[in-house]
Amino acid sequence: MLSGNEIRRLIAAGKLVIDPFDPELVRENGVDLRIG
């Protein structure tokens, strides 16, 4: 499990890809997803 800070760090380093990525959806305990 990754924290919001870890997710941001990994995305910045290119080690994690979320496409499309919206930084506003990163929370302290994960990433919110939007469908549609």
Short mmCIF file of C-alpha atoms in Angstrom, two decimals:
data_model
loop_
_atom_site.label_atom_id
_atom_site.label_comp_id
_atom_site.label_asym_id
_atom_site.label_seq_id
_atom_site.Cartn_x
_atom_site.Cartn_y
_atom_site.Cartn_z
CA MET A 1 0.00 0.00 0.00
CA LEU A 2 1.32 3.45 -0.89
CA SER A 3 0.69 6.79 0.79
CA GLY A 4 -0.18 9.89 -1.20
CA ASN A 5 3.37 11.20 -0.81
CA GLU A 6 4.85 7.93 -2.06
CA ILE A 7 2.49 7.95 -5.04
CA ARG A 8 3.52 11.49 -5.99
CA ARG A 9 7.22 10.63 -5.59
CA LEU A 10 6.97 7.49 -7.73
CA ILE A 11 5.04 9.30 -10.47
CA ALA A 12 7.63 12.10 -10.52
CA ALA A 13 10.41 9.49 -10.79
CA GLY A 14 8.61 7.72 -13.65
CA LYS A 15 8.30 4.49 -11.65
CA LEU A 16 4.50 4.63 -11.43
CA VAL A 17 2.18 5.56 -14.28
CA ILE A 18 -1.45 6.58 -13.92
CA ASP A 19 -2.92 7.72 -17.24
CA PRO A 20 -4.57 10.12 -17.30
CA PHE A 21 -3.15 11.46 -14.05
CA ASP A 22 -4.87 14.24 -12.11
CA PRO A 23 -2.82 15.36 -9.09
CA GLU A 24 -5.99 16.64 -7.42
CA LEU A 25 -7.19 13.04 -7.04
CA VAL A 26 -4.20 11.98 -4.89
CA ARG A 27 -5.28 11.74 -1.25
CA GLU A 28 -3.21 10.98 1.85
CA ASN A 29 -4.10 7.29 1.65
CA GLY A 30 -4.35 6.66 -2.11
CA VAL A 31 -5.79 7.88 -5.40
CA ASP A 32 -9.46 8.53 -6.08
CA LEU A 33 -10.66 7.21 -9.43
CA ARG A 34 -13.16 8.76 -11.82
CA ILE A 35 -15.18 6.69 -14.23
CA GLY A 36 -16.74 8.36 -17.23
#
